[in-house]
Amino acid sequence: MKIIKCRDYEQMSRVAADIVAEEIKSNSKAVLGLATGSTPEGMYAELVSKYKNGEIDFSEVVSFNLDEYINLPEEDVNSYHYFMNQHLFNHVNIKKENTNVPDGNAKDIDEYSRRYDEMISDAGGIDIQVLGIGPNAHIGFNEPSSAFKVGTSKVKLKKSTIEANSRFFESADEVPKYAISMGIGSIFRSKKILLLASGKEKAKAVYDMLNSEIDPKIPASILRIHPNVVVVVDEKAASLI
Ligand code: PGA
C-alpha cells in the first residue's frame, strides 16, 4: 500500500486526478471504477480541466460506479446518477452508454446486483477503482459488519452514515435507508485502487484502515492485502498516522 500525504484538499485532488489521467493515457479503453461524495469532487474538476485542455480523452473510457441509493429517482439532486452527470459525465466526451451507475430502482435488486458484477467482468474488470472512506471506515456502502460482503448487493445504511450524508438532504429522515453497493469482492477484483481521504473527520478511519486487524468491522482494513493500492490523504486526514 502506497501512501501519499498531501498538504491540503486541493493538492490531494490534483495528485488523484494525475493518477487517473495516467491510467487513461496509458490505456484509452480504461475501465474506471468511480465514487461519489464530497471527497472526489475536486478530483473530478481536475479531470474535467485535463479533458478541456486536451490532455485526456474519454471517448473509449468505460466507467462503473460503486453505489447508488435505493428508491431515489435518478433525476433527484441527491442521486449518484445526478452527481456523476454534474461533476463529470456532462463535461467530458465519455459516451453515456459506457457509463454505469447501479440502478437503485431496479425491480429485482438481487438479480440486478448479480448482473452488475457480470457487467464489470464482461468489460474486462476495473483498471482503477476510486474510493472515498466513511468516518466508520466504510468503502462504497460496505458498512462495518460481521462479515465482508462479496458481490454487489442491497445494503442497509448505518445510522452514522445516514447522519453523515444528511448534510446533503433537508433532514436525516429524507436520507434513503438502503443502497445498492459493489461488494468488497467486486472492489477487490480491481487491478488498482485509489483511496482518497480529506479532513479531520476521516483521521480515525484512516488510522484504523492502516492499523487495525483486517476486520469486517473496519471494512477498509481489507485493502491492506490488495496488491496495488494508493492512498492519497491530506494533512488533516493523515493527522493520526
Ligand atoms: P464523503 O463520503 O466523500 O462525502 O466524505 C465518503 C464515503 O462515505 O465513502
Short mmCIF file of N, CA and C in Angstrom, two decimals, residues 40-182:
data_model
loop_
_atom_site.label_atom_id
_atom_site.label_comp_id
_atom_site.label_asym_id
_atom_site.label_seq_id
_atom_site.Cartn_x
_atom_site.Cartn_y
_atom_site.Cartn_z
N PRO A 40 -14.21 13.18 -3.76
CA PRO A 40 -13.65 13.20 -5.12
C PRO A 40 -14.08 14.37 -5.99
N GLU A 41 -14.89 15.30 -5.44
CA GLU A 41 -15.38 16.40 -6.29
C GLU A 41 -14.23 17.18 -6.93
N GLY A 42 -13.20 17.48 -6.12
CA GLY A 42 -12.05 18.25 -6.63
C GLY A 42 -11.30 17.46 -7.69
N MET A 43 -11.19 16.16 -7.49
CA MET A 43 -10.51 15.31 -8.48
C MET A 43 -11.26 15.35 -9.81
N TYR A 44 -12.61 15.28 -9.74
CA TYR A 44 -13.39 15.33 -10.98
C TYR A 44 -13.20 16.68 -11.68
N ALA A 45 -13.16 17.77 -10.90
CA ALA A 45 -12.97 19.09 -11.51
C ALA A 45 -11.61 19.13 -12.23
N GLU A 46 -10.60 18.54 -11.63
CA GLU A 46 -9.27 18.50 -12.26
C GLU A 46 -9.31 17.65 -13.54
N LEU A 47 -10.04 16.54 -13.50
CA LEU A 47 -10.13 15.68 -14.69
C LEU A 47 -10.85 16.40 -15.82
N VAL A 48 -11.88 17.18 -15.47
CA VAL A 48 -12.60 17.95 -16.48
C VAL A 48 -11.64 18.97 -17.12
N SER A 49 -10.81 19.64 -16.29
CA SER A 49 -9.83 20.60 -16.84
C SER A 49 -8.85 19.89 -17.76
N LYS A 50 -8.40 18.72 -17.36
CA LYS A 50 -7.44 17.98 -18.19
C LYS A 50 -8.08 17.59 -19.53
N TYR A 51 -9.37 17.26 -19.49
CA TYR A 51 -10.07 16.94 -20.74
C TYR A 51 -10.17 18.20 -21.60
N LYS A 52 -10.53 19.32 -20.96
CA LYS A 52 -10.75 20.56 -21.74
C LYS A 52 -9.45 21.07 -22.35
N ASN A 53 -8.30 20.83 -21.67
CA ASN A 53 -7.06 21.29 -22.29
C ASN A 53 -6.41 20.22 -23.18
N GLY A 54 -7.16 19.16 -23.47
CA GLY A 54 -6.70 18.18 -24.46
C GLY A 54 -5.76 17.11 -23.92
N GLU A 55 -5.58 17.11 -22.59
CA GLU A 55 -4.63 16.13 -22.03
C GLU A 55 -5.19 14.71 -22.03
N ILE A 56 -6.49 14.57 -21.83
CA ILE A 56 -7.08 13.22 -21.79
C ILE A 56 -8.36 13.17 -22.63
N ASP A 57 -8.64 11.94 -23.07
CA ASP A 57 -9.78 11.71 -23.96
C ASP A 57 -10.60 10.57 -23.37
N PHE A 58 -11.87 10.83 -23.15
CA PHE A 58 -12.73 9.80 -22.53
C PHE A 58 -13.55 9.02 -23.57
N SER A 59 -13.25 9.21 -24.87
CA SER A 59 -14.18 8.66 -25.87
C SER A 59 -14.30 7.13 -25.82
N GLU A 60 -13.26 6.45 -25.32
CA GLU A 60 -13.35 4.98 -25.25
C GLU A 60 -13.36 4.48 -23.81
N VAL A 61 -13.39 5.41 -22.88
CA VAL A 61 -13.36 5.04 -21.46
C VAL A 61 -14.71 4.45 -21.04
N VAL A 62 -14.66 3.47 -20.16
CA VAL A 62 -15.87 2.84 -19.61
C VAL A 62 -15.84 3.10 -18.10
N SER A 63 -17.01 3.30 -17.49
CA SER A 63 -17.00 3.52 -16.04
C SER A 63 -18.10 2.72 -15.34
N PHE A 64 -17.78 2.35 -14.11
CA PHE A 64 -18.75 1.69 -13.23
C PHE A 64 -18.71 2.41 -11.89
N ASN A 65 -19.86 2.87 -11.43
CA ASN A 65 -19.88 3.49 -10.10
C ASN A 65 -20.06 2.47 -9.00
N LEU A 66 -19.60 2.87 -7.84
CA LEU A 66 -19.63 1.99 -6.67
C LEU A 66 -21.02 1.70 -6.15
N ASP A 67 -21.86 2.76 -6.13
CA ASP A 67 -23.11 2.60 -5.37
C ASP A 67 -24.17 3.61 -5.78
N GLU A 68 -25.36 3.39 -5.28
CA GLU A 68 -26.49 4.31 -5.53
C GLU A 68 -27.52 4.06 -4.43
N TYR A 69 -28.26 5.09 -4.08
CA TYR A 69 -29.36 4.91 -3.13
C TYR A 69 -30.47 4.08 -3.77
N ILE A 70 -31.20 3.37 -2.94
CA ILE A 70 -32.36 2.61 -3.43
C ILE A 70 -33.61 3.49 -3.33
N ASN A 71 -34.41 3.45 -4.41
CA ASN A 71 -35.68 4.16 -4.47
C ASN A 71 -35.57 5.67 -4.49
N LEU A 72 -34.45 6.19 -4.97
CA LEU A 72 -34.36 7.64 -5.18
C LEU A 72 -34.36 7.81 -6.71
N PRO A 73 -35.26 8.67 -7.25
CA PRO A 73 -35.27 8.80 -8.71
C PRO A 73 -33.90 9.27 -9.22
N GLU A 74 -33.53 8.80 -10.41
CA GLU A 74 -32.21 9.17 -10.97
C GLU A 74 -32.05 10.68 -11.09
N GLU A 75 -33.19 11.38 -11.33
CA GLU A 75 -33.11 12.85 -11.52
C GLU A 75 -33.01 13.60 -10.20
N ASP A 76 -33.17 12.92 -9.08
CA ASP A 76 -33.08 13.60 -7.79
C ASP A 76 -31.67 14.18 -7.62
N VAL A 77 -31.59 15.40 -7.09
CA VAL A 77 -30.27 16.05 -6.97
C VAL A 77 -29.34 15.29 -6.03
N ASN A 78 -29.89 14.43 -5.20
CA ASN A 78 -29.05 13.66 -4.30
C ASN A 78 -28.70 12.26 -4.82
N SER A 79 -29.21 11.94 -6.03
CA SER A 79 -28.87 10.60 -6.55
C SER A 79 -27.44 10.63 -7.05
N TYR A 80 -26.83 9.47 -7.09
CA TYR A 80 -25.45 9.40 -7.56
C TYR A 80 -25.39 9.47 -9.09
N HIS A 81 -26.52 9.13 -9.75
CA HIS A 81 -26.60 9.38 -11.19
C HIS A 81 -26.44 10.88 -11.44
N TYR A 82 -27.21 11.66 -10.68
CA TYR A 82 -27.17 13.12 -10.84
C TYR A 82 -25.76 13.65 -10.55
N PHE A 83 -25.18 13.18 -9.47
CA PHE A 83 -23.83 13.62 -9.06
C PHE A 83 -22.84 13.39 -10.20
N MET A 84 -22.86 12.20 -10.78
CA MET A 84 -21.86 11.88 -11.80
C MET A 84 -22.06 12.74 -13.05
N ASN A 85 -23.34 12.97 -13.41
CA ASN A 85 -23.57 13.84 -14.57
C ASN A 85 -23.04 15.24 -14.31
N GLN A 86 -23.36 15.75 -13.11
CA GLN A 86 -22.98 17.10 -12.70
C GLN A 86 -21.47 17.30 -12.64
N HIS A 87 -20.78 16.32 -12.08
CA HIS A 87 -19.35 16.51 -11.79
C HIS A 87 -18.42 16.00 -12.88
N LEU A 88 -18.91 15.05 -13.69
CA LEU A 88 -18.00 14.51 -14.71
C LEU A 88 -18.67 14.29 -16.07
N PHE A 89 -19.69 13.44 -16.10
CA PHE A 89 -20.15 12.94 -17.40
C PHE A 89 -20.62 14.04 -18.34
N ASN A 90 -21.27 15.09 -17.80
CA ASN A 90 -21.78 16.15 -18.69
C ASN A 90 -20.66 17.05 -19.23
N HIS A 91 -19.45 16.90 -18.72
CA HIS A 91 -18.39 17.85 -19.08
C HIS A 91 -17.26 17.24 -19.89
N VAL A 92 -17.33 15.92 -20.12
CA VAL A 92 -16.26 15.26 -20.87
C VAL A 92 -16.91 14.43 -21.99
N ASN A 93 -16.06 13.87 -22.87
CA ASN A 93 -16.63 13.14 -24.02
C ASN A 93 -16.82 11.65 -23.75
N ILE A 94 -17.11 11.29 -22.50
CA ILE A 94 -17.41 9.88 -22.24
C ILE A 94 -18.76 9.56 -22.88
N LYS A 95 -18.90 8.36 -23.46
CA LYS A 95 -20.20 8.00 -24.05
C LYS A 95 -21.13 7.56 -22.94
N LYS A 96 -22.34 8.12 -22.95
CA LYS A 96 -23.29 7.79 -21.87
C LYS A 96 -23.50 6.28 -21.77
N GLU A 97 -23.48 5.61 -22.94
CA GLU A 97 -23.70 4.14 -22.90
C GLU A 97 -22.52 3.40 -22.28
N ASN A 98 -21.39 4.09 -22.15
CA ASN A 98 -20.23 3.45 -21.50
C ASN A 98 -20.18 3.73 -20.00
N THR A 99 -21.14 4.50 -19.49
CA THR A 99 -21.14 4.80 -18.05
C THR A 99 -22.18 3.91 -17.36
N ASN A 100 -21.81 3.42 -16.22
CA ASN A 100 -22.72 2.54 -15.46
C ASN A 100 -22.76 2.99 -14.01
N VAL A 101 -23.97 3.35 -13.57
CA VAL A 101 -24.19 3.67 -12.16
C VAL A 101 -25.26 2.67 -11.72
N PRO A 102 -25.07 1.98 -10.59
CA PRO A 102 -26.07 0.97 -10.22
C PRO A 102 -27.49 1.56 -10.22
N ASP A 103 -28.44 0.73 -10.66
CA ASP A 103 -29.83 1.17 -10.75
C ASP A 103 -30.54 0.88 -9.42
N GLY A 104 -30.68 1.92 -8.63
CA GLY A 104 -31.33 1.77 -7.33
C GLY A 104 -32.84 1.60 -7.43
N ASN A 105 -33.35 1.68 -8.67
CA ASN A 105 -34.79 1.48 -8.87
C ASN A 105 -35.09 0.19 -9.62
N ALA A 106 -34.08 -0.68 -9.73
CA ALA A 106 -34.29 -1.96 -10.43
C ALA A 106 -35.40 -2.72 -9.70
N LYS A 107 -36.25 -3.43 -10.49
CA LYS A 107 -37.38 -4.16 -9.88
C LYS A 107 -36.88 -5.27 -8.98
N ASP A 108 -35.89 -6.01 -9.48
CA ASP A 108 -35.34 -7.11 -8.70
C ASP A 108 -33.88 -6.78 -8.39
N ILE A 109 -33.66 -6.18 -7.23
CA ILE A 109 -32.32 -5.67 -6.90
C ILE A 109 -31.29 -6.82 -6.82
N ASP A 110 -31.72 -7.98 -6.32
CA ASP A 110 -30.76 -9.09 -6.19
C ASP A 110 -30.27 -9.55 -7.56
N GLU A 111 -31.24 -9.70 -8.47
CA GLU A 111 -30.89 -10.14 -9.82
C GLU A 111 -30.04 -9.05 -10.51
N TYR A 112 -30.45 -7.81 -10.33
CA TYR A 112 -29.70 -6.70 -10.95
C TYR A 112 -28.27 -6.66 -10.40
N SER A 113 -28.12 -6.89 -9.09
CA SER A 113 -26.79 -6.84 -8.46
C SER A 113 -25.87 -7.89 -9.07
N ARG A 114 -26.42 -9.08 -9.27
CA ARG A 114 -25.61 -10.15 -9.89
C ARG A 114 -25.16 -9.71 -11.29
N ARG A 115 -26.11 -9.10 -11.99
CA ARG A 115 -25.81 -8.68 -13.36
C ARG A 115 -24.75 -7.57 -13.37
N TYR A 116 -24.79 -6.70 -12.36
CA TYR A 116 -23.83 -5.58 -12.30
C TYR A 116 -22.40 -6.13 -12.21
N ASP A 117 -22.21 -7.14 -11.36
CA ASP A 117 -20.87 -7.74 -11.25
C ASP A 117 -20.47 -8.42 -12.57
N GLU A 118 -21.46 -9.03 -13.23
CA GLU A 118 -21.15 -9.67 -14.52
C GLU A 118 -20.77 -8.62 -15.57
N MET A 119 -21.48 -7.49 -15.52
CA MET A 119 -21.17 -6.43 -16.49
C MET A 119 -19.73 -5.94 -16.29
N ILE A 120 -19.31 -5.85 -15.03
CA ILE A 120 -17.92 -5.42 -14.75
C ILE A 120 -16.95 -6.46 -15.32
N SER A 121 -17.24 -7.73 -15.06
CA SER A 121 -16.34 -8.79 -15.58
C SER A 121 -16.32 -8.76 -17.10
N ASP A 122 -17.52 -8.63 -17.71
CA ASP A 122 -17.58 -8.64 -19.18
C ASP A 122 -16.80 -7.47 -19.78
N ALA A 123 -16.69 -6.38 -19.02
CA ALA A 123 -15.93 -5.21 -19.53
C ALA A 123 -14.43 -5.42 -19.32
N GLY A 124 -14.05 -6.56 -18.75
CA GLY A 124 -12.62 -6.84 -18.54
C GLY A 124 -12.15 -6.51 -17.14
N GLY A 125 -13.07 -6.13 -16.27
CA GLY A 125 -12.69 -5.78 -14.88
C GLY A 125 -12.28 -4.32 -14.79
N ILE A 126 -12.23 -3.82 -13.58
CA ILE A 126 -11.92 -2.40 -13.37
C ILE A 126 -10.41 -2.20 -13.32
N ASP A 127 -9.92 -1.24 -14.11
CA ASP A 127 -8.48 -0.97 -14.11
C ASP A 127 -8.07 -0.15 -12.89
N ILE A 128 -8.89 0.86 -12.56
CA ILE A 128 -8.58 1.66 -11.37
C ILE A 128 -9.88 2.03 -10.67
N GLN A 129 -9.98 1.68 -9.41
CA GLN A 129 -11.19 1.96 -8.63
C GLN A 129 -10.90 3.11 -7.67
N VAL A 130 -11.65 4.19 -7.81
CA VAL A 130 -11.53 5.32 -6.89
C VAL A 130 -12.44 5.05 -5.69
N LEU A 131 -11.92 5.28 -4.50
CA LEU A 131 -12.72 5.11 -3.28
C LEU A 131 -12.57 6.33 -2.38
N GLY A 132 -13.66 6.68 -1.69
CA GLY A 132 -13.56 7.55 -0.51
C GLY A 132 -13.54 6.61 0.68
N ILE A 133 -13.65 7.16 1.85
CA ILE A 133 -13.76 6.32 3.06
C ILE A 133 -14.73 7.01 4.00
N GLY A 134 -15.64 6.25 4.59
CA GLY A 134 -16.58 6.86 5.54
C GLY A 134 -15.90 7.07 6.89
N PRO A 135 -16.47 7.93 7.73
CA PRO A 135 -15.91 8.11 9.08
C PRO A 135 -15.88 6.77 9.85
N ASN A 136 -16.75 5.83 9.45
CA ASN A 136 -16.74 4.50 10.08
C ASN A 136 -15.91 3.49 9.28
N ALA A 137 -15.08 4.01 8.36
CA ALA A 137 -14.18 3.19 7.52
C ALA A 137 -14.93 2.36 6.48
N HIS A 138 -16.19 2.74 6.17
CA HIS A 138 -16.83 2.01 5.07
C HIS A 138 -16.19 2.38 3.74
N ILE A 139 -16.26 1.47 2.78
CA ILE A 139 -15.84 1.76 1.41
C ILE A 139 -17.01 1.37 0.50
N GLY A 140 -17.31 2.22 -0.48
CA GLY A 140 -18.61 2.10 -1.14
C GLY A 140 -19.61 2.24 0.00
N PHE A 141 -20.66 1.43 -0.01
CA PHE A 141 -21.56 1.41 1.15
C PHE A 141 -21.39 0.08 1.88
N ASN A 142 -20.15 -0.41 1.91
CA ASN A 142 -19.88 -1.62 2.71
C ASN A 142 -19.67 -1.17 4.14
N GLU A 143 -20.74 -1.28 4.92
CA GLU A 143 -20.72 -0.79 6.29
C GLU A 143 -20.04 -1.78 7.22
N PRO A 144 -19.55 -1.31 8.38
CA PRO A 144 -18.99 -2.23 9.36
C PRO A 144 -19.99 -3.35 9.63
N SER A 145 -19.48 -4.58 9.63
CA SER A 145 -20.40 -5.71 9.77
C SER A 145 -19.62 -6.92 10.26
N SER A 146 -20.34 -8.02 10.45
CA SER A 146 -19.65 -9.19 10.98
C SER A 146 -18.97 -10.00 9.88
N ALA A 147 -19.25 -9.69 8.62
CA ALA A 147 -18.61 -10.43 7.53
C ALA A 147 -18.46 -9.50 6.33
N PHE A 148 -17.44 -9.74 5.52
CA PHE A 148 -17.29 -8.95 4.31
C PHE A 148 -18.31 -9.42 3.27
N LYS A 149 -19.03 -8.48 2.64
CA LYS A 149 -19.94 -8.84 1.54
C LYS A 149 -19.11 -9.02 0.29
N VAL A 150 -19.38 -10.06 -0.46
CA VAL A 150 -18.53 -10.33 -1.62
C VAL A 150 -18.98 -9.53 -2.84
N GLY A 151 -20.20 -9.79 -3.28
CA GLY A 151 -20.63 -9.16 -4.53
C GLY A 151 -21.47 -7.91 -4.31
N THR A 152 -21.87 -7.30 -5.41
CA THR A 152 -22.79 -6.16 -5.35
C THR A 152 -24.09 -6.63 -4.70
N SER A 153 -24.66 -5.80 -3.84
CA SER A 153 -25.91 -6.20 -3.18
C SER A 153 -26.62 -4.99 -2.57
N LYS A 154 -27.83 -5.28 -2.12
CA LYS A 154 -28.60 -4.26 -1.38
C LYS A 154 -28.04 -4.19 0.04
N VAL A 155 -27.82 -2.97 0.54
CA VAL A 155 -27.27 -2.84 1.90
C VAL A 155 -28.13 -1.86 2.70
N LYS A 156 -28.16 -2.10 4.00
CA LYS A 156 -28.87 -1.18 4.89
C LYS A 156 -27.83 -0.21 5.43
N LEU A 157 -28.11 1.07 5.34
CA LEU A 157 -27.13 2.06 5.79
C LEU A 157 -27.13 2.18 7.31
N LYS A 158 -25.94 2.36 7.87
CA LYS A 158 -25.83 2.56 9.32
C LYS A 158 -26.32 3.97 9.65
N LYS A 159 -26.77 4.09 10.92
CA LYS A 159 -27.25 5.39 11.39
C LYS A 159 -26.16 6.47 11.19
N SER A 160 -24.92 6.10 11.47
CA SER A 160 -23.83 7.08 11.37
C SER A 160 -23.65 7.54 9.91
N THR A 161 -23.87 6.65 8.96
CA THR A 161 -23.75 7.03 7.55
C THR A 161 -24.91 7.93 7.15
N ILE A 162 -26.11 7.59 7.64
CA ILE A 162 -27.29 8.41 7.34
C ILE A 162 -27.06 9.82 7.90
N GLU A 163 -26.51 9.88 9.10
CA GLU A 163 -26.24 11.21 9.69
C GLU A 163 -25.17 11.95 8.89
N ALA A 164 -24.09 11.24 8.53
CA ALA A 164 -23.01 11.89 7.76
C ALA A 164 -23.55 12.42 6.43
N ASN A 165 -24.45 11.65 5.78
CA ASN A 165 -24.95 12.05 4.47
C ASN A 165 -26.13 13.01 4.54
N SER A 166 -26.67 13.22 5.74
CA SER A 166 -27.84 14.09 5.87
C SER A 166 -27.49 15.54 5.54
N ARG A 167 -26.19 15.87 5.49
CA ARG A 167 -25.82 17.24 5.14
C ARG A 167 -26.26 17.60 3.72
N PHE A 168 -26.49 16.61 2.88
CA PHE A 168 -26.92 16.89 1.51
C PHE A 168 -28.45 16.99 1.40
N PHE A 169 -29.16 16.50 2.42
CA PHE A 169 -30.63 16.43 2.37
C PHE A 169 -31.21 17.47 3.33
N GLU A 170 -32.53 17.69 3.26
CA GLU A 170 -33.18 18.63 4.18
C GLU A 170 -33.05 18.15 5.62
N SER A 171 -33.16 16.82 5.79
CA SER A 171 -33.05 16.27 7.13
C SER A 171 -32.63 14.81 7.03
N ALA A 172 -32.20 14.24 8.17
CA ALA A 172 -31.76 12.84 8.17
C ALA A 172 -32.89 11.91 7.73
N ASP A 173 -34.15 12.31 8.02
CA ASP A 173 -35.30 11.47 7.66
C ASP A 173 -35.41 11.25 6.16
N GLU A 174 -34.89 12.21 5.40
CA GLU A 174 -35.01 12.10 3.94
C GLU A 174 -33.93 11.24 3.30
N VAL A 175 -32.91 10.90 4.07
CA VAL A 175 -31.82 10.08 3.50
C VAL A 175 -32.35 8.66 3.32
N PRO A 176 -32.22 8.10 2.10
CA PRO A 176 -32.67 6.71 1.93
C PRO A 176 -31.98 5.79 2.95
N LYS A 177 -32.71 4.76 3.33
CA LYS A 177 -32.17 3.85 4.37
C LYS A 177 -31.40 2.69 3.74
N TYR A 178 -31.60 2.51 2.45
CA TYR A 178 -30.95 1.40 1.75
C TYR A 178 -30.21 1.90 0.52
N ALA A 179 -29.21 1.13 0.14
CA ALA A 179 -28.47 1.45 -1.07
C ALA A 179 -28.09 0.15 -1.77
N ILE A 180 -27.64 0.29 -3.02
CA ILE A 180 -27.04 -0.86 -3.70
C ILE A 180 -25.56 -0.52 -3.80
N SER A 181 -24.72 -1.45 -3.44
CA SER A 181 -23.28 -1.17 -3.42
C SER A 181 -22.48 -2.34 -3.96
N MET A 182 -21.43 -2.02 -4.69
CA MET A 182 -20.45 -3.07 -5.01
C MET A 182 -20.00 -3.67 -3.70
#
